GROMACS .gro file of C-alpha atoms in nm:
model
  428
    1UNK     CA    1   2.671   2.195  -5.153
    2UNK     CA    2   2.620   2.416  -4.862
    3UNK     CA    3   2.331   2.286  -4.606
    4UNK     CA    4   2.001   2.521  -4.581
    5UNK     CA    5   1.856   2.488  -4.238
    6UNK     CA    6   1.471   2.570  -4.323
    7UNK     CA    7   1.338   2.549  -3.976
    8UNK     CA    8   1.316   2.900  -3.927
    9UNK     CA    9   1.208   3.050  -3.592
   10UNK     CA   10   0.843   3.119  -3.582
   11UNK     CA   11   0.825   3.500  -3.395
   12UNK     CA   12   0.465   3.525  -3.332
   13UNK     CA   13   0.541   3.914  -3.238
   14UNK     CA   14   0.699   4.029  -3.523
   15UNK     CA   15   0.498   4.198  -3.800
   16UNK     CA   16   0.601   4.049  -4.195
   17UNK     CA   17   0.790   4.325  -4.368
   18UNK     CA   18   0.917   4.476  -4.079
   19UNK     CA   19   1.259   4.462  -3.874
   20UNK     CA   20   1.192   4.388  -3.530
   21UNK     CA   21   1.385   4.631  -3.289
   22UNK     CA   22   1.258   4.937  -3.406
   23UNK     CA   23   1.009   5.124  -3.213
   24UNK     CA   24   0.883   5.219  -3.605
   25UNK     CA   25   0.858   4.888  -3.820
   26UNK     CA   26   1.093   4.921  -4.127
   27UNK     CA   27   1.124   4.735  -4.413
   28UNK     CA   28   1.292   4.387  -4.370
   29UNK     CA   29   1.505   4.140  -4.609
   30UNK     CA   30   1.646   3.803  -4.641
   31UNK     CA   31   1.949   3.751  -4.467
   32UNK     CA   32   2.120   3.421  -4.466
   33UNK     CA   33   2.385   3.303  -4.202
   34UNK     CA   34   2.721   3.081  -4.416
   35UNK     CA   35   2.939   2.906  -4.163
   36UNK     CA   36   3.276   2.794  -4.298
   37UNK     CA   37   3.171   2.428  -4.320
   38UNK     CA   38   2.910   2.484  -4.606
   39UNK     CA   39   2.597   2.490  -4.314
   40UNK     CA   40   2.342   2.767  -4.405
   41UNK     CA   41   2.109   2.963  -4.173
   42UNK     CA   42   1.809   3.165  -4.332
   43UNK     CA   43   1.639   3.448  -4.169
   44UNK     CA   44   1.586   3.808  -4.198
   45UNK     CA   45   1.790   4.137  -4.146
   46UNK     CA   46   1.877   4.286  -3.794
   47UNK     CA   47   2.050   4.620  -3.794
   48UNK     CA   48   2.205   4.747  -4.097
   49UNK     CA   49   2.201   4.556  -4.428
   50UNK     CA   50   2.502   4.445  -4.614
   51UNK     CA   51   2.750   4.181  -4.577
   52UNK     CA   52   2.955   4.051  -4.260
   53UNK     CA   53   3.231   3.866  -4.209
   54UNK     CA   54   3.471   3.721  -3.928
   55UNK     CA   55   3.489   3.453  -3.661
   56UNK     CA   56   3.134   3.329  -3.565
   57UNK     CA   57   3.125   3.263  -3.186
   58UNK     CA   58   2.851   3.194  -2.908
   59UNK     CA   59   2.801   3.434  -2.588
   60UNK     CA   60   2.586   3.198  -2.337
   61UNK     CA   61   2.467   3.467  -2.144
   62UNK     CA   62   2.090   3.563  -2.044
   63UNK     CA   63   2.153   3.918  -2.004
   64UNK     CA   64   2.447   4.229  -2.084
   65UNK     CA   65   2.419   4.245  -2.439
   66UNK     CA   66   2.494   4.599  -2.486
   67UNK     CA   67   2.805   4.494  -2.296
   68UNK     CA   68   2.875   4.231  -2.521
   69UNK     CA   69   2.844   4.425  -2.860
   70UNK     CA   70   3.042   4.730  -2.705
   71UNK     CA   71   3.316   4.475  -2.567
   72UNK     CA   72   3.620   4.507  -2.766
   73UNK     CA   73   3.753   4.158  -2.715
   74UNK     CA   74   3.483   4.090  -2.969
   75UNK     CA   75   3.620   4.247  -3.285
   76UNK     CA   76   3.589   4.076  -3.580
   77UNK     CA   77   3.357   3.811  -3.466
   78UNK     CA   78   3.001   3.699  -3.566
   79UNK     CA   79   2.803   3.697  -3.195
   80UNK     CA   80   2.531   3.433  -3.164
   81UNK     CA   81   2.343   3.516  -2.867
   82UNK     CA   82   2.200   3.161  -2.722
   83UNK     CA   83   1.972   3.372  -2.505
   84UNK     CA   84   1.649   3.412  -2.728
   85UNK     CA   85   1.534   3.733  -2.668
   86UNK     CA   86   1.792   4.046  -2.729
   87UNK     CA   87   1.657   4.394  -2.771
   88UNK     CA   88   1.438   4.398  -2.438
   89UNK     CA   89   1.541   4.699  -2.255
   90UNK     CA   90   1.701   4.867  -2.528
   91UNK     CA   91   2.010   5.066  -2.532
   92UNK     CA   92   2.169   5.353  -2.321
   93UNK     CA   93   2.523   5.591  -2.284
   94UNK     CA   94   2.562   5.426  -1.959
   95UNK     CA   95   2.622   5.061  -2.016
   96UNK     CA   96   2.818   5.081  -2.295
   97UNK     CA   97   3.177   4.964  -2.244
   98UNK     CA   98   3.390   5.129  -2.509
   99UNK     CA   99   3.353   5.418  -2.706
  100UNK     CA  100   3.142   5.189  -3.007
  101UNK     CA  101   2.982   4.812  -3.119
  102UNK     CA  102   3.286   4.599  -3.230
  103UNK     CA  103   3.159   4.314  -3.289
  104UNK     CA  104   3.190   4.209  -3.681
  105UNK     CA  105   2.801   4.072  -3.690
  106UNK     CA  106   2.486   3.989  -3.475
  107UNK     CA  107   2.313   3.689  -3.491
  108UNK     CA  108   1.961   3.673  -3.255
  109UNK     CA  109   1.673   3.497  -3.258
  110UNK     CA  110   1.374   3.718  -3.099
  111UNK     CA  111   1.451   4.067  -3.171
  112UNK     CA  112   1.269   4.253  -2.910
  113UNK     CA  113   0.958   4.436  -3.120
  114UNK     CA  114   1.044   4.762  -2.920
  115UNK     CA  115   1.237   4.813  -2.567
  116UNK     CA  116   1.059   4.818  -2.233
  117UNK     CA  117   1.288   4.970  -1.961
  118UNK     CA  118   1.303   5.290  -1.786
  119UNK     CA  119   1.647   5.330  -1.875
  120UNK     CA  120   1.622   5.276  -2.289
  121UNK     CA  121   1.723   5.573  -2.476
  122UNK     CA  122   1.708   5.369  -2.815
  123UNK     CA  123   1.606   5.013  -2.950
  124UNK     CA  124   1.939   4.801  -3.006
  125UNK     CA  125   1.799   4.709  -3.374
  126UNK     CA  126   1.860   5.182  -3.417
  127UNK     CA  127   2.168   5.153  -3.252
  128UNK     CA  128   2.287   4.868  -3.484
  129UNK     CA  129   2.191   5.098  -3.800
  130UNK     CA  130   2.339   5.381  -3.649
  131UNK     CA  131   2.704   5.195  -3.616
  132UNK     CA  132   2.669   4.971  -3.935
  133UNK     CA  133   2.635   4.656  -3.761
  134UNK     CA  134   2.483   4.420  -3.987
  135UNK     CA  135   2.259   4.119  -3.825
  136UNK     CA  136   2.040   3.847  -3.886
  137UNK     CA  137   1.727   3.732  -3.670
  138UNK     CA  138   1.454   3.461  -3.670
  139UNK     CA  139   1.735   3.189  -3.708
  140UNK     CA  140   1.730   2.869  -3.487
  141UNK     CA  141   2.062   3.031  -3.278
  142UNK     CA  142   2.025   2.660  -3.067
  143UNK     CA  143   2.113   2.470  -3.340
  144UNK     CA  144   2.455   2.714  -3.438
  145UNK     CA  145   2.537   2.702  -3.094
  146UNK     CA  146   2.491   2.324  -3.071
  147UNK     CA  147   2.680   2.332  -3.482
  148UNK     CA  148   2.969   2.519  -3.350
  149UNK     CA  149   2.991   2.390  -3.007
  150UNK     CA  150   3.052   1.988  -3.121
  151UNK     CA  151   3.239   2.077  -3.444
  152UNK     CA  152   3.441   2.467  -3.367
  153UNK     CA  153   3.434   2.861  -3.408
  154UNK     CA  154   3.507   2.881  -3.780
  155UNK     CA  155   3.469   3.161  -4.018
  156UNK     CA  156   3.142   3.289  -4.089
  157UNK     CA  157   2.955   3.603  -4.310
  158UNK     CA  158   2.593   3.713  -4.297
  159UNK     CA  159   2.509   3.844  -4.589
  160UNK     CA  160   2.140   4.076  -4.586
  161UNK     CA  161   1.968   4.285  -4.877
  162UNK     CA  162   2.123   4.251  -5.222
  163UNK     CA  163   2.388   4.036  -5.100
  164UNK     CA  164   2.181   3.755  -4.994
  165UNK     CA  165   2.078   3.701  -5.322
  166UNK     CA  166   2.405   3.544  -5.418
  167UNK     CA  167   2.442   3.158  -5.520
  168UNK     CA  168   2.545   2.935  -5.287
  169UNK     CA  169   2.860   2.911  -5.371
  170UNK     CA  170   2.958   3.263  -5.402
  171UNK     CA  171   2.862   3.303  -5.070
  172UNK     CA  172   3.033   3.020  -4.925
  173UNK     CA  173   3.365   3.111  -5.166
  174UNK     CA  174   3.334   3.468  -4.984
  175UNK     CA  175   3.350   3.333  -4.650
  176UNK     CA  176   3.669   3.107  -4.753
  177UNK     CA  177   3.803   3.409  -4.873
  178UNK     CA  178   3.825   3.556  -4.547
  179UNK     CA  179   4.085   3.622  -4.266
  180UNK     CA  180   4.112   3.351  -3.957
  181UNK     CA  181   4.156   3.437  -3.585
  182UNK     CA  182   4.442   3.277  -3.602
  183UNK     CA  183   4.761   3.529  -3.663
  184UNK     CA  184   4.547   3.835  -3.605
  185UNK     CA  185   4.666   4.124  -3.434
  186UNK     CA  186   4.373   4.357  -3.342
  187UNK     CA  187   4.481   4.492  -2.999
  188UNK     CA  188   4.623   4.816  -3.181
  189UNK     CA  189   4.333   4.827  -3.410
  190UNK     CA  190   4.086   4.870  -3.090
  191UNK     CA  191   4.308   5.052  -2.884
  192UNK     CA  192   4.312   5.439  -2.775
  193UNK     CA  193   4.553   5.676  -2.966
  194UNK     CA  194   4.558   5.885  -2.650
  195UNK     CA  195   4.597   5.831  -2.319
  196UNK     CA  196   4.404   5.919  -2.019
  197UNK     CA  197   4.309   5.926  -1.657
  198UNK     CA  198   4.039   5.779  -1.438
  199UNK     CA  199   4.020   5.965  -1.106
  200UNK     CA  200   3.926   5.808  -0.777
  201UNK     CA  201   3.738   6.120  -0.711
  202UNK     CA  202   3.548   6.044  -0.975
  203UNK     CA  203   3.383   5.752  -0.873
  204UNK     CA  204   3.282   5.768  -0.497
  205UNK     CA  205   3.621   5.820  -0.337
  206UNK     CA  206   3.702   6.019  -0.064
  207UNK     CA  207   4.048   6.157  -0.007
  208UNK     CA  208   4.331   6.120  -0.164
  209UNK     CA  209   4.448   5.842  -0.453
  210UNK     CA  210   4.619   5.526  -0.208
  211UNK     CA  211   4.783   5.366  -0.543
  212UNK     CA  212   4.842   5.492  -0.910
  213UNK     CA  213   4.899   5.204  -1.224
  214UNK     CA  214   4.972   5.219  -1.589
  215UNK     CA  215   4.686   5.020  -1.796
  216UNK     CA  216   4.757   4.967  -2.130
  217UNK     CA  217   4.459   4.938  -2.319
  218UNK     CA  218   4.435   4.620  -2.533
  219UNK     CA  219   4.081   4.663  -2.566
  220UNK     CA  220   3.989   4.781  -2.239
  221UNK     CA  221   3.675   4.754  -2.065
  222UNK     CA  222   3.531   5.116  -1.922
  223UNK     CA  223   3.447   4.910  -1.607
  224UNK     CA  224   3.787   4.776  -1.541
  225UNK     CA  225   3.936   5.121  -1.481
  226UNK     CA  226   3.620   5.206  -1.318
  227UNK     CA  227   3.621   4.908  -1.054
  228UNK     CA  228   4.002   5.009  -0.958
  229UNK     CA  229   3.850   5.388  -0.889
  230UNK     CA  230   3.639   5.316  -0.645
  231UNK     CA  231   3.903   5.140  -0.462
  232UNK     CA  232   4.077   5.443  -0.446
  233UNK     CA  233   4.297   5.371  -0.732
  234UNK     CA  234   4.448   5.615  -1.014
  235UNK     CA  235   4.411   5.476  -1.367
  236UNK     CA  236   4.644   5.565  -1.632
  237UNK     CA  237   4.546   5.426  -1.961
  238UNK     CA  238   4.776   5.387  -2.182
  239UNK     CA  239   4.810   5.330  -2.582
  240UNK     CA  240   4.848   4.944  -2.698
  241UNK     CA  241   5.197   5.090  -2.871
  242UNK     CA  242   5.302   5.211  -2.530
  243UNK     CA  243   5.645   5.188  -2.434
  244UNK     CA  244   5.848   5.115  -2.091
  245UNK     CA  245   5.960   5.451  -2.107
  246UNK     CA  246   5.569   5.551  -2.143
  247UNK     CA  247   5.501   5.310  -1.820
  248UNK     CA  248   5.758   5.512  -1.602
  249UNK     CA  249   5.635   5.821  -1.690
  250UNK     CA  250   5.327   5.821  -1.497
  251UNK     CA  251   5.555   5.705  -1.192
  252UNK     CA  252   5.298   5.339  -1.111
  253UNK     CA  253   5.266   5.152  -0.788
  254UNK     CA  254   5.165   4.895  -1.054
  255UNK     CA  255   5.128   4.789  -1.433
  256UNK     CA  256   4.780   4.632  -1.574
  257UNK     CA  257   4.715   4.494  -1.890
  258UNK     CA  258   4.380   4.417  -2.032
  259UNK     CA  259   4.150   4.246  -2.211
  260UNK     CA  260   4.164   4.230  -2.597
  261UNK     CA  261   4.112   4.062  -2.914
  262UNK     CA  262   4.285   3.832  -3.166
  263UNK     CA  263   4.579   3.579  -3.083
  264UNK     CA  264   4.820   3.605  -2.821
  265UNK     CA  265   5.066   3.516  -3.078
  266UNK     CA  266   5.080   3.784  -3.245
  267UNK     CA  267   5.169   4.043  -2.941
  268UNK     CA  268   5.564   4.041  -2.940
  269UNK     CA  269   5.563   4.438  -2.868
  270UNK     CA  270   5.322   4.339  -2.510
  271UNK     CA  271   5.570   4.085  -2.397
  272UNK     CA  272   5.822   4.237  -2.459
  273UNK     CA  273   5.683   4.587  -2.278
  274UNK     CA  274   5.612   4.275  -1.976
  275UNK     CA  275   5.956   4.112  -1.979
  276UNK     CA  276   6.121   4.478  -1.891
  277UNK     CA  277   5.784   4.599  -1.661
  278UNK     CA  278   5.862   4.226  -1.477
  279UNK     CA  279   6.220   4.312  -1.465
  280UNK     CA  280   6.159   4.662  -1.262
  281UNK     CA  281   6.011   4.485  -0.979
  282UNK     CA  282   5.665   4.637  -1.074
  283UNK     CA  283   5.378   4.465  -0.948
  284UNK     CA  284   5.160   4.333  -1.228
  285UNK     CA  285   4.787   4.252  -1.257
  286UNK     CA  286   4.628   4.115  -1.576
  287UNK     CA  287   4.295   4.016  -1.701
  288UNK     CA  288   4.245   3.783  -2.021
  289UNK     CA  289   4.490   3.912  -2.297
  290UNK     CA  290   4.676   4.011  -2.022
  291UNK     CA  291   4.675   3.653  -1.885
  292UNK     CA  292   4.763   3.522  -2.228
  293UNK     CA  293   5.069   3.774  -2.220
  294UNK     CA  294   5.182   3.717  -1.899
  295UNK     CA  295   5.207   3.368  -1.983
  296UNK     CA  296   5.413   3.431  -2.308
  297UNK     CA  297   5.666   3.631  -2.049
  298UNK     CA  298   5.722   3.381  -1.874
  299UNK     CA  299   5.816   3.169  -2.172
  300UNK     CA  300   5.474   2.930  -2.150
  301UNK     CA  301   5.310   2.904  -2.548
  302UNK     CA  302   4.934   2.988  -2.623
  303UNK     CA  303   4.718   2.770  -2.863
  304UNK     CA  304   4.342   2.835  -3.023
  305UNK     CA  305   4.055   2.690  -2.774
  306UNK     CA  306   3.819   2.435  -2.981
  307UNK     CA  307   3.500   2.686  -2.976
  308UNK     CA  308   3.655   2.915  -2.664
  309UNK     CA  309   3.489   3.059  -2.346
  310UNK     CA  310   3.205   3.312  -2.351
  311UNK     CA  311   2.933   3.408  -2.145
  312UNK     CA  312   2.843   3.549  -1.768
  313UNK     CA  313   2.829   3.178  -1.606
  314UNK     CA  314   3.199   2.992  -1.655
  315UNK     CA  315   3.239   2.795  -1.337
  316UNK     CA  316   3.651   2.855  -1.206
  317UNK     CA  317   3.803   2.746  -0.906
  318UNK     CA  318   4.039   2.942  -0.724
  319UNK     CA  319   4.329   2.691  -0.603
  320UNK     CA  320   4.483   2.901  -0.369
  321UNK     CA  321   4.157   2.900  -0.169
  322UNK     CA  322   3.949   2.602  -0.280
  323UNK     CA  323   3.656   2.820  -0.361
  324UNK     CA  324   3.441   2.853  -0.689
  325UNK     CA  325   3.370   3.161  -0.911
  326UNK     CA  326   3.146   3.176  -1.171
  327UNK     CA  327   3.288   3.406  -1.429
  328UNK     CA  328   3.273   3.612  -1.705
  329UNK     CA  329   3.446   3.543  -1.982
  330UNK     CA  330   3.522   3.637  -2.330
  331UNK     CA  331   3.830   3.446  -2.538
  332UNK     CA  332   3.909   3.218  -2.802
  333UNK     CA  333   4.305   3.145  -2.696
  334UNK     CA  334   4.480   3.000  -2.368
  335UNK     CA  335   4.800   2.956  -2.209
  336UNK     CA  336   4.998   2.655  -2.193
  337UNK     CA  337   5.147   2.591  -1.854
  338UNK     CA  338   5.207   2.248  -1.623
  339UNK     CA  339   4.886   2.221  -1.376
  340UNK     CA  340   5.054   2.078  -1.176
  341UNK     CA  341   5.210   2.283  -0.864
  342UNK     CA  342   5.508   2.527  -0.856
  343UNK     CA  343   5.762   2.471  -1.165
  344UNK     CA  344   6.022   2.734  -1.293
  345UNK     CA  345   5.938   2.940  -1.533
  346UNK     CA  346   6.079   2.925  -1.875
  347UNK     CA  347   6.208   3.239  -1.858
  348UNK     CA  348   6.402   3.134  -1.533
  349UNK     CA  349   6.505   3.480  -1.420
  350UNK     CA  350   6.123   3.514  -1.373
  351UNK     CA  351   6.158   3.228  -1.077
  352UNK     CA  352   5.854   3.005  -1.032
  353UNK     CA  353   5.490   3.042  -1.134
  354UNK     CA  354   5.215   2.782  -1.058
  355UNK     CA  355   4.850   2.795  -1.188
  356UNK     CA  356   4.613   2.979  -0.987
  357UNK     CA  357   4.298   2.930  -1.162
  358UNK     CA  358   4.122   2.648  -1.367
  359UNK     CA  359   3.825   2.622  -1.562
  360UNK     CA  360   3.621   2.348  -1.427
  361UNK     CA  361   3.439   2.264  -1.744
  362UNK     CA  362   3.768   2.171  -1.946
  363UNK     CA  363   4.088   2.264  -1.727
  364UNK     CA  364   4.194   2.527  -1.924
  365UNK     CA  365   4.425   2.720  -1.760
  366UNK     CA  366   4.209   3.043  -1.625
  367UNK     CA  367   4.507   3.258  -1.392
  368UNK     CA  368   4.894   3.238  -1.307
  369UNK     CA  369   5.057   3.319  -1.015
  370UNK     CA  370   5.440   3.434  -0.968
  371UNK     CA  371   5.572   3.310  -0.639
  372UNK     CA  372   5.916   3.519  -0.698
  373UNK     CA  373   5.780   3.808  -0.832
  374UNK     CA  374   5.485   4.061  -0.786
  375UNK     CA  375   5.266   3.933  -1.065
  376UNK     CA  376   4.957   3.714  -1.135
  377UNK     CA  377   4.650   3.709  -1.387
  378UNK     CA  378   4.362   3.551  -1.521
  379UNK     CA  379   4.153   3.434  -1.786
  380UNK     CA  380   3.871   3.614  -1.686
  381UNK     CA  381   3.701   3.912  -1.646
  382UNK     CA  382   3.630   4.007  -1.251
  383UNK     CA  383   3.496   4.391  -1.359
  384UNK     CA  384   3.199   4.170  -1.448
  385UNK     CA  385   2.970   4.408  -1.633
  386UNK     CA  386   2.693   4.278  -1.622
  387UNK     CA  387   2.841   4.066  -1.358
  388UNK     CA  388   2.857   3.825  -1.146
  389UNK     CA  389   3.071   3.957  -0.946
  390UNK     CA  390   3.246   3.636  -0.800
  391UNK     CA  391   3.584   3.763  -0.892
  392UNK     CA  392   3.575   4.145  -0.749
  393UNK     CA  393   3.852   4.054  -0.486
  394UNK     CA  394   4.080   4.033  -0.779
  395UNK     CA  395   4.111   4.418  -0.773
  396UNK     CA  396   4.162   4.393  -0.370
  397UNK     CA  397   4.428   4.121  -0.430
  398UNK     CA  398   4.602   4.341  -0.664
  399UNK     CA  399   4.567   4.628  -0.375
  400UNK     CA  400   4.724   4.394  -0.158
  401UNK     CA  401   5.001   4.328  -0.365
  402UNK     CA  402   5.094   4.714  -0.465
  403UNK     CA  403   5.124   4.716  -0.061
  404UNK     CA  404   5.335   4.467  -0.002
  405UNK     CA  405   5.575   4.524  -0.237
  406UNK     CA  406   5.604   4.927  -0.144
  407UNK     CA  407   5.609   4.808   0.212
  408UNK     CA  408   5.917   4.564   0.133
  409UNK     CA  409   6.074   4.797  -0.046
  410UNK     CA  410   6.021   5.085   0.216
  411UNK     CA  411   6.193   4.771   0.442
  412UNK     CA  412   6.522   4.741   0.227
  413UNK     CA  413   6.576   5.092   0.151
  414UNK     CA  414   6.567   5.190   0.543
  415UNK     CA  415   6.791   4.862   0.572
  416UNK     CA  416   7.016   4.963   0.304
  417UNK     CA  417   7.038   5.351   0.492
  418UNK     CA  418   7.095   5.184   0.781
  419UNK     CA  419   7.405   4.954   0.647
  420UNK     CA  420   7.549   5.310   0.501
  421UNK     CA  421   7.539   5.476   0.799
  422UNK     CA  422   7.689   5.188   0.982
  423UNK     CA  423   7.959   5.164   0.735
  424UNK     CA  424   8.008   5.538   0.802
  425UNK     CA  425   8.065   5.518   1.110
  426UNK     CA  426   8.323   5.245   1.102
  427UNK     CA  427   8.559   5.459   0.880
  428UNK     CA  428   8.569   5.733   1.129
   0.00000   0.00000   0.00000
């Protein structure tokens, strides 16, 4: 028998009847939250009505929720905010960061009653309507974060309107019914089907372009291409289904893969697009998926996180420096790879790789490092939108890289022109 958590959350603002969120009440329902494990949640509808389903997860952070819910790392998950007021200064074009909400479900426990910021254009509760985002509210979201954080993400529906009146069981039996985390491949469901460019020029640069990459887009960010812009960098974004023949033909100083959802496991086509990318000598830079992909590359496994890393304050030290960043992150899977210095790579034509980065709340593994060649990653996400901004040398790092390695090879091809001529010479 499921268990019905009846300590709802008293919202002294809201008005009975009404969805909170809207600057013009509208009707509200029941709406009942069914974790995987039989716990109930009771509350009332936020967004559209109907029923939700997919992985239910908790975002720790006290601000960026239009990020969040535009963030395509978060497809097909349930979103429990643990901050407990959402809705507050509304929504805008600006700080979205993909082209629409992705995640499966939104779970809040003080919707704002109607947004107070200069730059709302809409209440979040509209917005949710608009896109067909179905939600719950006025539900204790302490105790499902504490409920998910000492047992695990699990499947999870919320079910609003007709559908909440459902037994019990019918609503737990619909939630069993449902597809894991596990073995899903969703990069090419979020991805572009065309490709495009991010100018320099476009974002506060000056002169011309210093570097140009390929990005494939895994569930890109906007701010990610944005953030390597205004450092004077040409993005090329590039399909998920990309090929290396794709790569070449927009002639990179580097490769960059992103951030994405679903398991690592699942993205043979990516590593094997990396294995050849690695192979060319082209530097490499990537964030979270990216990470996870790298990491396959180089022959390491990935495994499922207990209840995974989410939020705007993940504390990760840097061990190349000693220093701490407090991150942004947004995954459910990891990388397994020895913490312990330099080792060779599975893939031994890759050389050695050590690990760069570690979570200091559980050691996860949060960035790699090639020591043979140009590549590195991590777990993280250093555009930071809506920060911090610890991590923003990343980009520079990367920078740094795409220099080096044109520099060395500007070294060896005047060496090698040099050897010719000598040779030349001799057989005069």
């Amino acid at each position: 028998m499921p268990i019905v958590e009846s300590n709802k959350v008293t919202d002294s603002n809201a008005v009975e009847g009404t969805v909170t969120g809207n600057t013009t009440p509208v009707e509200s329902t029941a709406a009942v939250l069914v974790l995987e494990d039989g716990r109930t949640f009771r509350g009332r509808s936020y967004g559209a009505t109907g029923v939700a389903l997919g992985e239910a997860v908790f975002a720790t952070g006290m601000t960026g929720y239009q990020e969040t819910i535009t963030d395509p790392s978060y497809a097909r998950q349930l979103v429990v905010q643990t901050a407990p007021h959402i809705g507050n200064t509304g929504v805008n074009k600006e700080d979205a960061e993909s082209r629409r909400i992705w995640v499966a479900g939104y779970v809040v426990r003080d919707a704002a009653r109607r947004p107070s910021n200069w730059r709302s254009e809409r209440s979040l509760d509209s917005e949710l309507v608009e896109q067909g985002i179905v939600g719950i509210q006025a539900v204790d979201t302490r105790a499902i974060t504490r409920h998910l954080r000492e047992h695990k993400t699990m499947r999870a529906g919320i079910f609003s309107g007709e559908a909440a009146n459902a037994t019990d069981k019918e609503l737990l039996d619909t939630v069993l019914a449902s597809a894991p985390m596990e073995g899903a491949r969703l990069a090419e469901e979020v991805s572009i089907d065309k490709a495009y460019v991010v100018e320099p020029a476009d974002h506060g640069w000056t002169g011309e372009a210093k570097f140009s990459i390929a990005a494939i887009d895994l569930g890109i960010k906007a701010m990610t291409p944005t953030r390597f812009a205004e450092r004077g960098v040409r993005v090329h974004v590039l399909p998920a289904t990309a090929t290396l023949e794709d790569v070449k033909a927009v002639n990179p100083d580097g490769f960059f893969m992103s951030n994405g959802p679903g398991d690592p496991a699942t993205a043979d086509a990516q590593v094997k697009l990396l294995r050849s990318v690695l192979d060319e000598k082209l530097p490499y830079f990537g964030i979270c998926f990216g990470n996870q992909i790298l990491g396959r590359a180089l022959g390491f496994g990935t495994y499922k996180l207990k209840y995974g890393h989410r939020g705007i304050n993940q504390p990760v030290m840097d061990r190349r420096t000693g220093k701490v960043e407090i991150t942004s992150q947004n995954h459910g899977f990891a990388v397994d790879a020895p913490m312990d210095g330099a080792t060779l790579a599975p893939e031994e034509r890759f050389g050695r790789v050590e690990v760069s980065h570690v979570s200091l709340n559980d050691d996860v593994v949060e960035g790699l490092a090639c020591l043979d060649i140009p590549a590195f990653s991590v777990q993280y996400h250093p555009e930071a939108a809506a920060g911090p901004h610890d991590a923003a040398y990343l980009f520079d790092r990367f920078i740094e890289l795409m220099e080096s390695t044109k520099n060395s090879q500007t070294v060896q091809a005047a060496d090698t022109q040099t050897s010719n001529s000598a040779k030349n010479e001799d057989t005069k």
